[in-house]
PDB file of C-alpha atoms in Angstrom:
ATOM      1  CA  UNK B   1      96.917 116.728  81.579  1.00 92.00           C
ATOM      2  CA  UNK B   2      98.290 113.647  80.343  1.00 95.00           C
ATOM      3  CA  UNK B   3      96.591 110.715  78.549  1.00 96.00           C
ATOM      4  CA  UNK B   4      98.861 107.858  76.509  1.00 95.00           C
ATOM      5  CA  UNK B   5      97.000 105.372  74.238  1.00 94.00           C
ATOM      6  CA  UNK B   6      98.250 102.273  74.718  1.00 92.00           C
ATOM      7  CA  UNK B   7      97.420  98.509  73.385  1.00 87.00           C
ATOM      8  CA  UNK B   8      98.972  96.050  71.838  1.00 82.00           C
ATOM      9  CA  UNK B   9     100.803  95.884  68.192  1.00 79.00           C
ATOM     10  CA  UNK B  10      98.372  96.924  65.750  1.00 78.00           C
ATOM     11  CA  UNK B  11      95.695  97.505  67.528  1.00 80.00           C
ATOM     12  CA  UNK B  12      95.366 101.039  66.726  1.00 84.00           C
ATOM     13  CA  UNK B  13      96.309 102.895  69.512  1.00 88.00           C
ATOM     14  CA  UNK B  14      98.453 105.156  66.793  1.00 90.00           C
ATOM     15  CA  UNK B  15      95.434 106.122  64.971  1.00 89.00           C
ATOM     16  CA  UNK B  16      93.619 106.858  67.911  1.00 91.00           C
ATOM     17  CA  UNK B  17      96.054 109.452  69.770  1.00 94.00           C
ATOM     18  CA  UNK B  18      96.125 111.371  66.077  1.00 92.00           C
ATOM     19  CA  UNK B  19      92.634 111.476  66.009  1.00 92.00           C
ATOM     20  CA  UNK B  20      92.253 112.712  69.932  1.00 95.00           C
ATOM     21  CA  UNK B  21      95.109 115.386  69.115  1.00 95.00           C
ATOM     22  CA  UNK B  22      93.514 116.422  66.126  1.00 93.00           C
ATOM     23  CA  UNK B  23      90.142 116.816  68.171  1.00 94.00           C
ATOM     24  CA  UNK B  24      91.931 118.961  70.945  1.00 96.00           C
ATOM     25  CA  UNK B  25      93.505 121.147  68.207  1.00 95.00           C
ATOM     26  CA  UNK B  26      90.349 121.863  66.830  1.00 92.00           C
ATOM     27  CA  UNK B  27      88.616 122.415  70.579  1.00 93.00           C
ATOM     28  CA  UNK B  28      91.042 125.147  70.802  1.00 94.00           C
ATOM     29  CA  UNK B  29      93.918 123.366  73.117  1.00 95.00           C
ATOM     30  CA  UNK B  30      97.535 123.202  73.401  1.00 96.00           C
ATOM     31  CA  UNK B  31      98.743 119.777  72.486  1.00 97.00           C
ATOM     32  CA  UNK B  32     102.723 118.437  73.251  1.00 97.00           C
ATOM     33  CA  UNK B  33     102.068 115.424  71.005  1.00 96.00           C
ATOM     34  CA  UNK B  34     104.899 112.446  71.759  1.00 96.00           C
ATOM     35  CA  UNK B  35     105.760 109.603  70.070  1.00 94.00           C
ATOM     36  CA  UNK B  36     107.024 106.876  72.192  1.00 90.00           C
ATOM     37  CA  UNK B  37     106.372 104.223  69.623  1.00 87.00           C
ATOM     38  CA  UNK B  38     109.494 102.104  67.875  1.00 84.00           C
ATOM     39  CA  UNK B  39     107.713 102.319  64.684  1.00 83.00           C
ATOM     40  CA  UNK B  40     107.032 106.178  65.273  1.00 86.00           C
ATOM     41  CA  UNK B  41     103.846 106.458  62.833  1.00 86.00           C
ATOM     42  CA  UNK B  42     102.149 109.399  64.570  1.00 90.00           C
ATOM     43  CA  UNK B  43     104.078 112.417  63.001  1.00 90.00           C
ATOM     44  CA  UNK B  44     102.609 111.202  59.630  1.00 86.00           C
ATOM     45  CA  UNK B  45      99.685 111.985  60.675  1.00 87.00           C
ATOM     46  CA  UNK B  46     100.579 115.420  60.550  1.00 91.00           C
ATOM     47  CA  UNK B  47     102.367 115.680  57.630  1.00 89.00           C
ATOM     48  CA  UNK B  48     106.080 114.940  59.758  1.00 91.00           C
ATOM     49  CA  UNK B  49     108.408 112.688  58.206  1.00 88.00           C
ATOM     50  CA  UNK B  50     109.633 110.757  61.643  1.00 86.00           C
ATOM     51  CA  UNK B  51     112.869 109.513  60.205  1.00 89.00           C
ATOM     52  CA  UNK B  52     113.771 113.556  59.298  1.00 89.00           C
ATOM     53  CA  UNK B  53     112.660 114.574  62.517  1.00 92.00           C
ATOM     54  CA  UNK B  54     115.036 114.806  65.614  1.00 92.00           C
ATOM     55  CA  UNK B  55     114.805 112.050  67.754  1.00 94.00           C
ATOM     56  CA  UNK B  56     114.920 112.798  71.791  1.00 94.00           C
ATOM     57  CA  UNK B  57     116.707 109.589  72.811  1.00 91.00           C
ATOM     58  CA  UNK B  58     119.769 110.369  70.185  1.00 91.00           C
ATOM     59  CA  UNK B  59     122.672 110.521  73.091  1.00 90.00           C
ATOM     60  CA  UNK B  60     123.500 114.061  72.257  1.00 92.00           C
ATOM     61  CA  UNK B  61     119.785 115.249  72.642  1.00 94.00           C
ATOM     62  CA  UNK B  62     119.364 113.011  75.566  1.00 94.00           C
ATOM     63  CA  UNK B  63     121.798 115.117  77.224  1.00 94.00           C
ATOM     64  CA  UNK B  64     120.183 118.426  76.500  1.00 95.00           C
ATOM     65  CA  UNK B  65     117.249 117.948  77.554  1.00 96.00           C
ATOM     66  CA  UNK B  66     118.427 116.148  80.655  1.00 96.00           C
ATOM     67  CA  UNK B  67     121.095 119.060  81.534  1.00 96.00           C
ATOM     68  CA  UNK B  68     118.029 121.860  80.735  1.00 96.00           C
ATOM     69  CA  UNK B  69     115.503 119.591  83.039  1.00 96.00           C
ATOM     70  CA  UNK B  70     118.454 119.548  86.163  1.00 95.00           C
ATOM     71  CA  UNK B  71     119.042 122.944  86.243  1.00 95.00           C
ATOM     72  CA  UNK B  72     120.270 124.110  89.406  1.00 95.00           C
ATOM     73  CA  UNK B  73     118.993 121.178  91.370  1.00 95.00           C
ATOM     74  CA  UNK B  74     122.323 119.912  93.459  1.00 94.00           C
ATOM     75  CA  UNK B  75     120.875 117.154  94.517  1.00 94.00           C
ATOM     76  CA  UNK B  76     121.378 116.058  90.592  1.00 94.00           C
ATOM     77  CA  UNK B  77     125.258 116.222  90.186  1.00 90.00           C
ATOM     78  CA  UNK B  78     125.756 115.543  87.181  1.00 90.00           C
ATOM     79  CA  UNK B  79     123.873 114.665  83.765  1.00 90.00           C
ATOM     80  CA  UNK B  80     124.996 110.942  84.201  1.00 90.00           C
ATOM     81  CA  UNK B  81     123.384 110.788  87.522  1.00 91.00           C
ATOM     82  CA  UNK B  82     119.827 111.882  86.042  1.00 93.00           C
ATOM     83  CA  UNK B  83     118.090 108.489  85.614  1.00 92.00           C
ATOM     84  CA  UNK B  84     114.541 107.566  84.185  1.00 91.00           C
ATOM     85  CA  UNK B  85     112.944 107.655  87.992  1.00 92.00           C
ATOM     86  CA  UNK B  86     114.641 110.661  89.161  1.00 94.00           C
ATOM     87  CA  UNK B  87     111.964 112.966  90.234  1.00 94.00           C
ATOM     88  CA  UNK B  88     111.932 117.007  89.512  1.00 95.00           C
ATOM     89  CA  UNK B  89     113.158 118.874  93.070  1.00 94.00           C
ATOM     90  CA  UNK B  90     114.445 122.496  93.900  1.00 94.00           C
ATOM     91  CA  UNK B  91     116.494 124.013  91.200  1.00 94.00           C
ATOM     92  CA  UNK B  92     115.173 121.984  88.552  1.00 95.00           C
ATOM     93  CA  UNK B  93     113.132 123.190  85.283  1.00 94.00           C
ATOM     94  CA  UNK B  94     109.241 122.436  85.444  1.00 93.00           C
ATOM     95  CA  UNK B  95     108.651 122.242  81.587  1.00 93.00           C
ATOM     96  CA  UNK B  96     105.495 124.086  79.977  1.00 92.00           C
ATOM     97  CA  UNK B  97     104.333 124.187  76.177  1.00 92.00           C
ATOM     98  CA  UNK B  98     105.697 127.452  75.968  1.00 92.00           C
ATOM     99  CA  UNK B  99     109.266 126.322  76.988  1.00 93.00           C
ATOM    100  CA  UNK B 100     109.486 123.350  74.491  1.00 94.00           C
ATOM    101  CA  UNK B 101     110.323 126.607  72.476  1.00 94.00           C
ATOM    102  CA  UNK B 102     113.284 127.339  74.767  1.00 95.00           C
ATOM    103  CA  UNK B 103     116.477 128.278  72.666  1.00 95.00           C
ATOM    104  CA  UNK B 104     117.795 125.118  74.130  1.00 95.00           C
ATOM    105  CA  UNK B 105     115.028 122.840  73.044  1.00 95.00           C
ATOM    106  CA  UNK B 106     113.296 124.349  70.432  1.00 93.00           C
ATOM    107  CA  UNK B 107     115.487 122.348  67.666  1.00 95.00           C
ATOM    108  CA  UNK B 108     114.145 119.073  68.950  1.00 96.00           C
ATOM    109  CA  UNK B 109     110.376 119.751  68.568  1.00 96.00           C
ATOM    110  CA  UNK B 110     108.477 120.633  65.506  1.00 94.00           C
ATOM    111  CA  UNK B 111     105.324 122.248  65.052  1.00 94.00           C
ATOM    112  CA  UNK B 112     102.611 120.497  62.631  1.00 93.00           C
ATOM    113  CA  UNK B 113     100.022 123.166  63.641  1.00 92.00           C
ATOM    114  CA  UNK B 114     100.795 126.709  65.982  1.00 94.00           C
ATOM    115  CA  UNK B 115      99.059 125.241  69.094  1.00 94.00           C
ATOM    116  CA  UNK B 116     100.928 121.872  68.878  1.00 95.00           C
ATOM    117  CA  UNK B 117     104.506 120.992  69.553  1.00 97.00           C
ATOM    118  CA  UNK B 118     105.717 117.339  68.282  1.00 96.00           C
ATOM    119  CA  UNK B 119     108.119 115.351  70.143  1.00 95.00           C
ATOM    120  CA  UNK B 120     109.799 112.109  68.264  1.00 95.00           C
ATOM    121  CA  UNK B 121     111.456 109.336  70.990  1.00 93.00           C
ATOM    122  CA  UNK B 122     113.502 107.742  67.715  1.00 84.00           C
ATOM    123  CA  UNK B 123     114.019 104.184  66.984  1.00 71.00           C
ATOM    124  CA  UNK B 124     117.496 102.218  66.928  1.00 55.00           C
ATOM    125  CA  UNK B 125     120.365 103.657  65.676  1.00 58.00           C
ATOM    126  CA  UNK B 126     122.726 101.077  64.079  1.00 55.00           C
ATOM    127  CA  UNK B 127     125.452 100.896  66.675  1.00 57.00           C
ATOM    128  CA  UNK B 128     122.425  99.948  68.858  1.00 54.00           C
ATOM    129  CA  UNK B 129     121.417  96.777  67.122  1.00 54.00           C
ATOM    130  CA  UNK B 130     122.415  93.755  69.016  1.00 54.00           C
ATOM    131  CA  UNK B 131     123.840  96.094  71.912  1.00 49.00           C
ATOM    132  CA  UNK B 132     120.720  97.541  73.874  1.00 54.00           C
ATOM    133  CA  UNK B 133     116.925  97.778  74.213  1.00 51.00           C
ATOM    134  CA  UNK B 134     114.674  99.781  73.377  1.00 54.00           C
ATOM    135  CA  UNK B 135     113.186 100.817  77.138  1.00 58.00           C
ATOM    136  CA  UNK B 136     116.335 102.977  76.922  1.00 72.00           C
ATOM    137  CA  UNK B 137     115.170 105.049  74.740  1.00 78.00           C
ATOM    138  CA  UNK B 138     112.228 105.402  76.725  1.00 85.00           C
ATOM    139  CA  UNK B 139     114.142 106.925  79.608  1.00 89.00           C
ATOM    140  CA  UNK B 140     114.033 110.543  78.132  1.00 93.00           C
ATOM    141  CA  UNK B 141     110.685 110.319  77.670  1.00 93.00           C
ATOM    142  CA  UNK B 142     110.291 109.437  81.205  1.00 93.00           C
ATOM    143  CA  UNK B 143     111.940 112.723  81.978  1.00 95.00           C
ATOM    144  CA  UNK B 144     110.119 114.438  79.849  1.00 96.00           C
ATOM    145  CA  UNK B 145     106.784 113.451  81.409  1.00 95.00           C
ATOM    146  CA  UNK B 146     108.077 113.688  85.106  1.00 94.00           C
ATOM    147  CA  UNK B 147     109.300 117.827  84.638  1.00 94.00           C
ATOM    148  CA  UNK B 148     106.600 118.585  82.443  1.00 94.00           C
ATOM    149  CA  UNK B 149     103.532 120.474  84.500  1.00 91.00           C
ATOM    150  CA  UNK B 150     101.307 122.955  82.562  1.00 90.00           C
ATOM    151  CA  UNK B 151      97.621 123.084  83.426  1.00 88.00           C
ATOM    152  CA  UNK B 152      97.185 125.134  80.037  1.00 89.00           C
ATOM    153  CA  UNK B 153      97.691 122.055  78.092  1.00 95.00           C
ATOM    154  CA  UNK B 154      97.495 118.710  77.444  1.00 96.00           C
ATOM    155  CA  UNK B 155     100.079 116.004  76.762  1.00 97.00           C
ATOM    156  CA  UNK B 156      99.037 112.958  74.288  1.00 97.00           C
ATOM    157  CA  UNK B 157     101.500 110.590  74.137  1.00 95.00           C
ATOM    158  CA  UNK B 158     101.310 107.572  71.546  1.00 93.00           C
ATOM    159  CA  UNK B 159     102.887 104.625  74.073  1.00 88.00           C
ATOM    160  CA  UNK B 160     105.291 101.659  73.442  1.00 79.00           C
ATOM    161  CA  UNK B 161     103.252  98.593  72.547  1.00 71.00           C
ATOM    162  CA  UNK B 162     101.787  96.265  74.621  1.00 66.00           C
ATOM    163  CA  UNK B 163     102.368  95.707  78.294  1.00 68.00           C
ATOM    164  CA  UNK B 164     106.276  97.054  77.564  1.00 67.00           C
ATOM    165  CA  UNK B 165     105.333 100.621  79.401  1.00 68.00           C
ATOM    166  CA  UNK B 166     105.281  98.331  82.494  1.00 74.00           C
ATOM    167  CA  UNK B 167     109.422  98.275  82.515  1.00 68.00           C
ATOM    168  CA  UNK B 168     109.467 101.535  83.084  1.00 68.00           C
ATOM    169  CA  UNK B 169     107.969 104.634  85.319  1.00 71.00           C
ATOM    170  CA  UNK B 170     105.835 105.224  82.388  1.00 80.00           C
ATOM    171  CA  UNK B 171     102.811 103.585  83.192  1.00 79.00           C
ATOM    172  CA  UNK B 172     102.644 106.309  86.288  1.00 83.00           C
ATOM    173  CA  UNK B 173     103.426 109.602  84.444  1.00 89.00           C
ATOM    174  CA  UNK B 174      99.688 109.604  82.773  1.00 93.00           C
ATOM    175  CA  UNK B 175      96.160 110.924  84.360  1.00 94.00           C
ATOM    176  CA  UNK B 176      94.669 108.434  81.610  1.00 95.00           C
ATOM    177  CA  UNK B 177      96.020 105.077  79.912  1.00 95.00           C
ATOM    178  CA  UNK B 178      93.431 104.612  76.871  1.00 95.00           C
ATOM    179  CA  UNK B 179      93.434 100.707  76.058  1.00 95.00           C
ATOM    180  CA  UNK B 180      92.658 100.347  72.359  1.00 92.00           C
ATOM    181  CA  UNK B 181      91.435  96.050  71.945  1.00 92.00           C
ATOM    182  CA  UNK B 182      90.062  94.869  68.812  1.00 92.00           C
ATOM    183  CA  UNK B 183      87.284  92.371  68.690  1.00 92.00           C
ATOM    184  CA  UNK B 184      89.417  89.404  69.100  1.00 91.00           C
ATOM    185  CA  UNK B 185      89.982  86.570  71.574  1.00 91.00           C
ATOM    186  CA  UNK B 186      93.450  87.945  71.198  1.00 89.00           C
ATOM    187  CA  UNK B 187      92.698  91.587  72.129  1.00 88.00           C
ATOM    188  CA  UNK B 188      91.077  89.984  74.853  1.00 90.00           C
ATOM    189  CA  UNK B 189      94.065  88.739  75.951  1.00 90.00           C
ATOM    190  CA  UNK B 190      95.860  91.855  75.984  1.00 89.00           C
ATOM    191  CA  UNK B 191      93.556  93.703  77.994  1.00 91.00           C
ATOM    192  CA  UNK B 192      92.916  91.174  81.068  1.00 92.00           C
ATOM    193  CA  UNK B 193      96.993  91.122  81.083  1.00 91.00           C
ATOM    194  CA  UNK B 194      97.137  94.877  80.944  1.00 89.00           C
ATOM    195  CA  UNK B 195      94.729  95.061  83.589  1.00 92.00           C
ATOM    196  CA  UNK B 196      96.336  92.541  85.810  1.00 92.00           C
ATOM    197  CA  UNK B 197      99.594  94.732  85.552  1.00 90.00           C
ATOM    198  CA  UNK B 198      97.554  97.896  85.990  1.00 90.00           C
ATOM    199  CA  UNK B 199      96.091  96.432  89.295  1.00 91.00           C
ATOM    200  CA  UNK B 200      99.626  95.556  90.673  1.00 89.00           C
ATOM    201  CA  UNK B 201     101.080  98.566  89.701  1.00 86.00           C
ATOM    202  CA  UNK B 202      97.847 100.525  91.087  1.00 88.00           C
ATOM    203  CA  UNK B 203      96.984 102.804  88.149  1.00 90.00           C
ATOM    204  CA  UNK B 204      94.018 100.518  87.226  1.00 91.00           C
ATOM    205  CA  UNK B 205      91.617 102.946  88.399  1.00 93.00           C
ATOM    206  CA  UNK B 206      93.303 105.418  84.825  1.00 93.00           C
ATOM    207  CA  UNK B 207      92.898 103.014  82.596  1.00 95.00           C
ATOM    208  CA  UNK B 208      89.544 103.162  80.284  1.00 96.00           C
ATOM    209  CA  UNK B 209      88.977 100.868  77.531  1.00 96.00           C
ATOM    210  CA  UNK B 210      87.863 101.450  73.734  1.00 95.00           C
ATOM    211  CA  UNK B 211      87.257  99.006  71.313  1.00 93.00           C
ATOM    212  CA  UNK B 212      88.658  99.823  67.815  1.00 90.00           C
ATOM    213  CA  UNK B 213      88.325  98.651  64.685  1.00 88.00           C
ATOM    214  CA  UNK B 214      84.870  97.625  64.748  1.00 89.00           C
ATOM    215  CA  UNK B 215      82.954  96.495  61.603  1.00 90.00           C
ATOM    216  CA  UNK B 216      79.949  94.925  62.383  1.00 93.00           C
ATOM    217  CA  UNK B 217      77.300  94.779  64.882  1.00 94.00           C
ATOM    218  CA  UNK B 218      78.684  91.313  66.617  1.00 95.00           C
ATOM    219  CA  UNK B 219      82.356  92.620  67.134  1.00 93.00           C
ATOM    220  CA  UNK B 220      80.628  95.563  69.066  1.00 93.00           C
ATOM    221  CA  UNK B 221      78.154  92.985  71.004  1.00 94.00           C
ATOM    222  CA  UNK B 222      81.733  90.782  71.570  1.00 94.00           C
ATOM    223  CA  UNK B 223      83.378  94.017  72.948  1.00 94.00           C
ATOM    224  CA  UNK B 224      80.354  95.237  74.986  1.00 94.00           C
ATOM    225  CA  UNK B 225      80.036  91.814  76.855  1.00 94.00           C
ATOM    226  CA  UNK B 226      83.480  91.115  77.304  1.00 94.00           C
ATOM    227  CA  UNK B 227      84.349  94.521  78.862  1.00 94.00           C
ATOM    228  CA  UNK B 228      82.815  95.927  81.915  1.00 94.00           C
ATOM    229  CA  UNK B 229      80.712  98.887  81.149  1.00 93.00           C
ATOM    230  CA  UNK B 230      82.113 101.135  83.795  1.00 93.00           C
ATOM    231  CA  UNK B 231      85.382 101.366  81.843  1.00 94.00           C
ATOM    232  CA  UNK B 232      84.754 101.453  78.394  1.00 96.00           C
ATOM    233  CA  UNK B 233      84.315 104.701  76.815  1.00 94.00           C
ATOM    234  CA  UNK B 234      82.619 102.969  73.543  1.00 93.00           C
ATOM    235  CA  UNK B 235      83.986 101.943  70.192  1.00 92.00           C
ATOM    236  CA  UNK B 236      85.240 103.055  67.442  1.00 88.00           C
ATOM    237  CA  UNK B 237      84.590 101.809  63.859  1.00 86.00           C
ATOM    238  CA  UNK B 238      86.574 102.082  61.060  1.00 78.00           C
ATOM    239  CA  UNK B 239      87.001 105.371  59.754  1.00 73.00           C
ATOM    240  CA  UNK B 240      87.225 105.894  55.700  1.00 68.00           C
ATOM    241  CA  UNK B 241      89.395 108.799  56.283  1.00 69.00           C
ATOM    242  CA  UNK B 242      92.195 106.334  58.022  1.00 73.00           C
ATOM    243  CA  UNK B 243      91.849 104.198  55.405  1.00 69.00           C
ATOM    244  CA  UNK B 244      92.634 106.858  53.075  1.00 68.00           C
ATOM    245  CA  UNK B 245      95.903 107.528  55.211  1.00 66.00           C
ATOM    246  CA  UNK B 246      96.761 104.470  55.062  1.00 66.00           C
ATOM    247  CA  UNK B 247      96.512 103.941  51.553  1.00 62.00           C
ATOM    248  CA  UNK B 248      97.007 106.908  50.055  1.00 61.00           C
ATOM    249  CA  UNK B 249      98.757 108.728  52.676  1.00 69.00           C
ATOM    250  CA  UNK B 250      96.048 111.900  53.063  1.00 69.00           C
ATOM    251  CA  UNK B 251      96.711 113.361  55.815  1.00 73.00           C
ATOM    252  CA  UNK B 252      93.333 113.701  57.748  1.00 72.00           C
ATOM    253  CA  UNK B 253      92.059 117.082  58.534  1.00 77.00           C
ATOM    254  CA  UNK B 254      90.791 118.744  61.982  1.00 73.00           C
ATOM    255  CA  UNK B 255      87.861 119.493  60.608  1.00 78.00           C
ATOM    256  CA  UNK B 256      86.641 115.794  59.116  1.00 76.00           C
ATOM    257  CA  UNK B 257      87.944 114.205  61.938  1.00 76.00           C
ATOM    258  CA  UNK B 258      86.167 116.435  64.325  1.00 76.00           C
ATOM    259  CA  UNK B 259      83.022 115.495  61.972  1.00 79.00           C
ATOM    260  CA  UNK B 260      83.419 111.664  62.816  1.00 81.00           C
ATOM    261  CA  UNK B 261      85.272 111.846  66.218  1.00 86.00           C
ATOM    262  CA  UNK B 262      83.200 114.267  68.200  1.00 89.00           C
ATOM    263  CA  UNK B 263      81.326 112.131  70.433  1.00 91.00           C
ATOM    264  CA  UNK B 264      84.127 109.503  71.425  1.00 91.00           C
ATOM    265  CA  UNK B 265      86.756 112.926  71.968  1.00 92.00           C
ATOM    266  CA  UNK B 266      84.429 114.853  74.208  1.00 95.00           C
ATOM    267  CA  UNK B 267      83.767 110.962  76.148  1.00 93.00           C
ATOM    268  CA  UNK B 268      87.784 111.026  76.270  1.00 95.00           C
ATOM    269  CA  UNK B 269      88.274 114.747  77.099  1.00 96.00           C
ATOM    270  CA  UNK B 270      85.772 114.131  79.933  1.00 96.00           C
ATOM    271  CA  UNK B 271      87.762 111.302  81.593  1.00 96.00           C
ATOM    272  CA  UNK B 272      90.901 113.015  81.524  1.00 95.00           C
ATOM    273  CA  UNK B 273      89.340 116.179  83.358  1.00 95.00           C
ATOM    274  CA  UNK B 274      87.735 113.520  85.823  1.00 94.00           C
ATOM    275  CA  UNK B 275      90.606 111.744  86.880  1.00 94.00           C
ATOM    276  CA  UNK B 276      93.488 114.302  86.392  1.00 92.00           C
ATOM    277  CA  UNK B 277      96.405 114.087  88.991  1.00 89.00           C
ATOM    278  CA  UNK B 278      96.958 116.656  91.309  1.00 89.00           C
ATOM    279  CA  UNK B 279     100.650 117.856  90.818  1.00 87.00           C
ATOM    280  CA  UNK B 280     101.238 117.051  94.929  1.00 89.00           C
ATOM    281  CA  UNK B 281      99.942 113.200  94.133  1.00 89.00           C
ATOM    282  CA  UNK B 282     102.044 112.836  90.419  1.00 90.00           C
ATOM    283  CA  UNK B 283     105.013 113.635  92.476  1.00 91.00           C
ATOM    284  CA  UNK B 284     103.987 111.748  95.107  1.00 91.00           C
ATOM    285  CA  UNK B 285     104.358 109.084  92.739  1.00 89.00           C
ATOM    286  CA  UNK B 286     107.581 109.864  90.659  1.00 91.00           C
ATOM    287  CA  UNK B 287     109.182 110.044  94.402  1.00 92.00           C
ATOM    288  CA  UNK B 288     107.820 106.650  95.318  1.00 91.00           C
ATOM    289  CA  UNK B 289     108.751 105.282  91.738  1.00 90.00           C
ATOM    290  CA  UNK B 290     112.474 106.246  92.399  1.00 92.00           C
ATOM    291  CA  UNK B 291     112.757 105.191  95.778  1.00 93.00           C
ATOM    292  CA  UNK B 292     112.247 101.595  94.819  1.00 91.00           C
ATOM    293  CA  UNK B 293     114.587 102.083  92.042  1.00 89.00           C
ATOM    294  CA  UNK B 294     117.246 103.528  93.636  1.00 90.00           C
ATOM    295  CA  UNK B 295     116.961 100.704  96.288  1.00 92.00           C
ATOM    296  CA  UNK B 296     117.284  97.952  93.693  1.00 90.00           C
ATOM    297  CA  UNK B 297     121.550  96.237  94.270  1.00 91.00           C
ATOM    298  CA  UNK B 298     122.407  96.667  90.354  1.00 90.00           C
ATOM    299  CA  UNK B 299     121.504 100.341  90.911  1.00 88.00           C
ATOM    300  CA  UNK B 300     123.037 100.827  93.981  1.00 91.00           C
ATOM    301  CA  UNK B 301     126.400  98.838  92.759  1.00 90.00           C
ATOM    302  CA  UNK B 302     126.733 100.541  89.656  1.00 86.00           C
ATOM    303  CA  UNK B 303     125.339 104.517  90.858  1.00 87.00           C
ATOM    304  CA  UNK B 304     125.774 104.594  94.376  1.00 88.00           C
ATOM    305  CA  UNK B 305     122.950 105.782  96.623  1.00 90.00           C
ATOM    306  CA  UNK B 306     120.475 107.697  94.185  1.00 91.00           C
ATOM    307  CA  UNK B 307     117.770 107.832  97.104  1.00 91.00           C
ATOM    308  CA  UNK B 308     119.079 111.892  97.759  1.00 92.00           C
ATOM    309  CA  UNK B 309     117.573 112.779  94.877  1.00 93.00           C
ATOM    310  CA  UNK B 310     113.968 112.698  96.299  1.00 94.00           C
ATOM    311  CA  UNK B 311     113.826 116.474  97.841  1.00 94.00           C
ATOM    312  CA  UNK B 312     111.020 115.883 100.140  1.00 91.00           C
ATOM    313  CA  UNK B 313     110.577 119.618 100.589  1.00 90.00           C
ATOM    314  CA  UNK B 314     109.788 120.662  96.965  1.00 91.00           C
ATOM    315  CA  UNK B 315     106.506 121.444  96.395  1.00 84.00           C
ATOM    316  CA  UNK B 316     105.396 120.948  92.479  1.00 74.00           C
ATOM    317  CA  UNK B 317     102.232 122.769  92.904  1.00 64.00           C
ATOM    318  CA  UNK B 318     103.410 125.952  93.858  1.00 58.00           C
ATOM    319  CA  UNK B 319     106.149 126.265  91.171  1.00 59.00           C
ATOM    320  CA  UNK B 320     103.333 125.262  88.434  1.00 51.00           C
TER     321      UNK B 320
END
């Protein structure tokens, strides 16, 4: 199962991703946590220094991951031809939680908890300043997500801020997208913008909303009156354990997170189970998106015809 926490910068998506990860770990789940935000704040919720952590988007690391995922897939002639939307096919390696410990990959991921593997996409290196955009960094996260198929584990991603996910294949990679909104007119504006893009992208049915940073009854009423009841999971108040973390860097404990977050965590988890995509649906989505990417004129000019990377006879559910 794969879930992403999305929202505008400062809406609390990283905090909520961390809370849900702690909740899952306390509940006995295996978790692959992926920080896809340029600010890289998720690791610190688990006592990890993001700047010292391997960055998956680093050229050498991305090449290692692509080589591993490519496997013996003859439709992909080289790592350079493995694009952000390239779907798995016969010969590809599908990732599981256990395979993150493979000798070729284990140095790229950390284990803040025995049941957790953490990956950090990374931020700009000095040579990238003024030369590239962050979407290029996110392509390796797209590859990891499209090849991760483990029914026994949960992928939790702290997503890039705002609507940037719609500039990549990230929006289609998840069973559930949890949109955080603050009780403000700006927060509501982001909600409407996000839902319009989700509707146009065919994933609106996978978006649920959480009102975040609620301080007063009036703010809660504002959220409940503004968001349709059928997609609103509820509201989260400002939590003292998060304030301690922000001010004194006191990493939250799983038991205290579970105590204050259990009801919301259960709602999010139930939604994840309810909306979970079947492997065939997931593969169909990936193949459609790659066909669209490969048909663009500039892609054809730069890389030739990449539509042959789609393996219509590949059965992902058999591999799983």
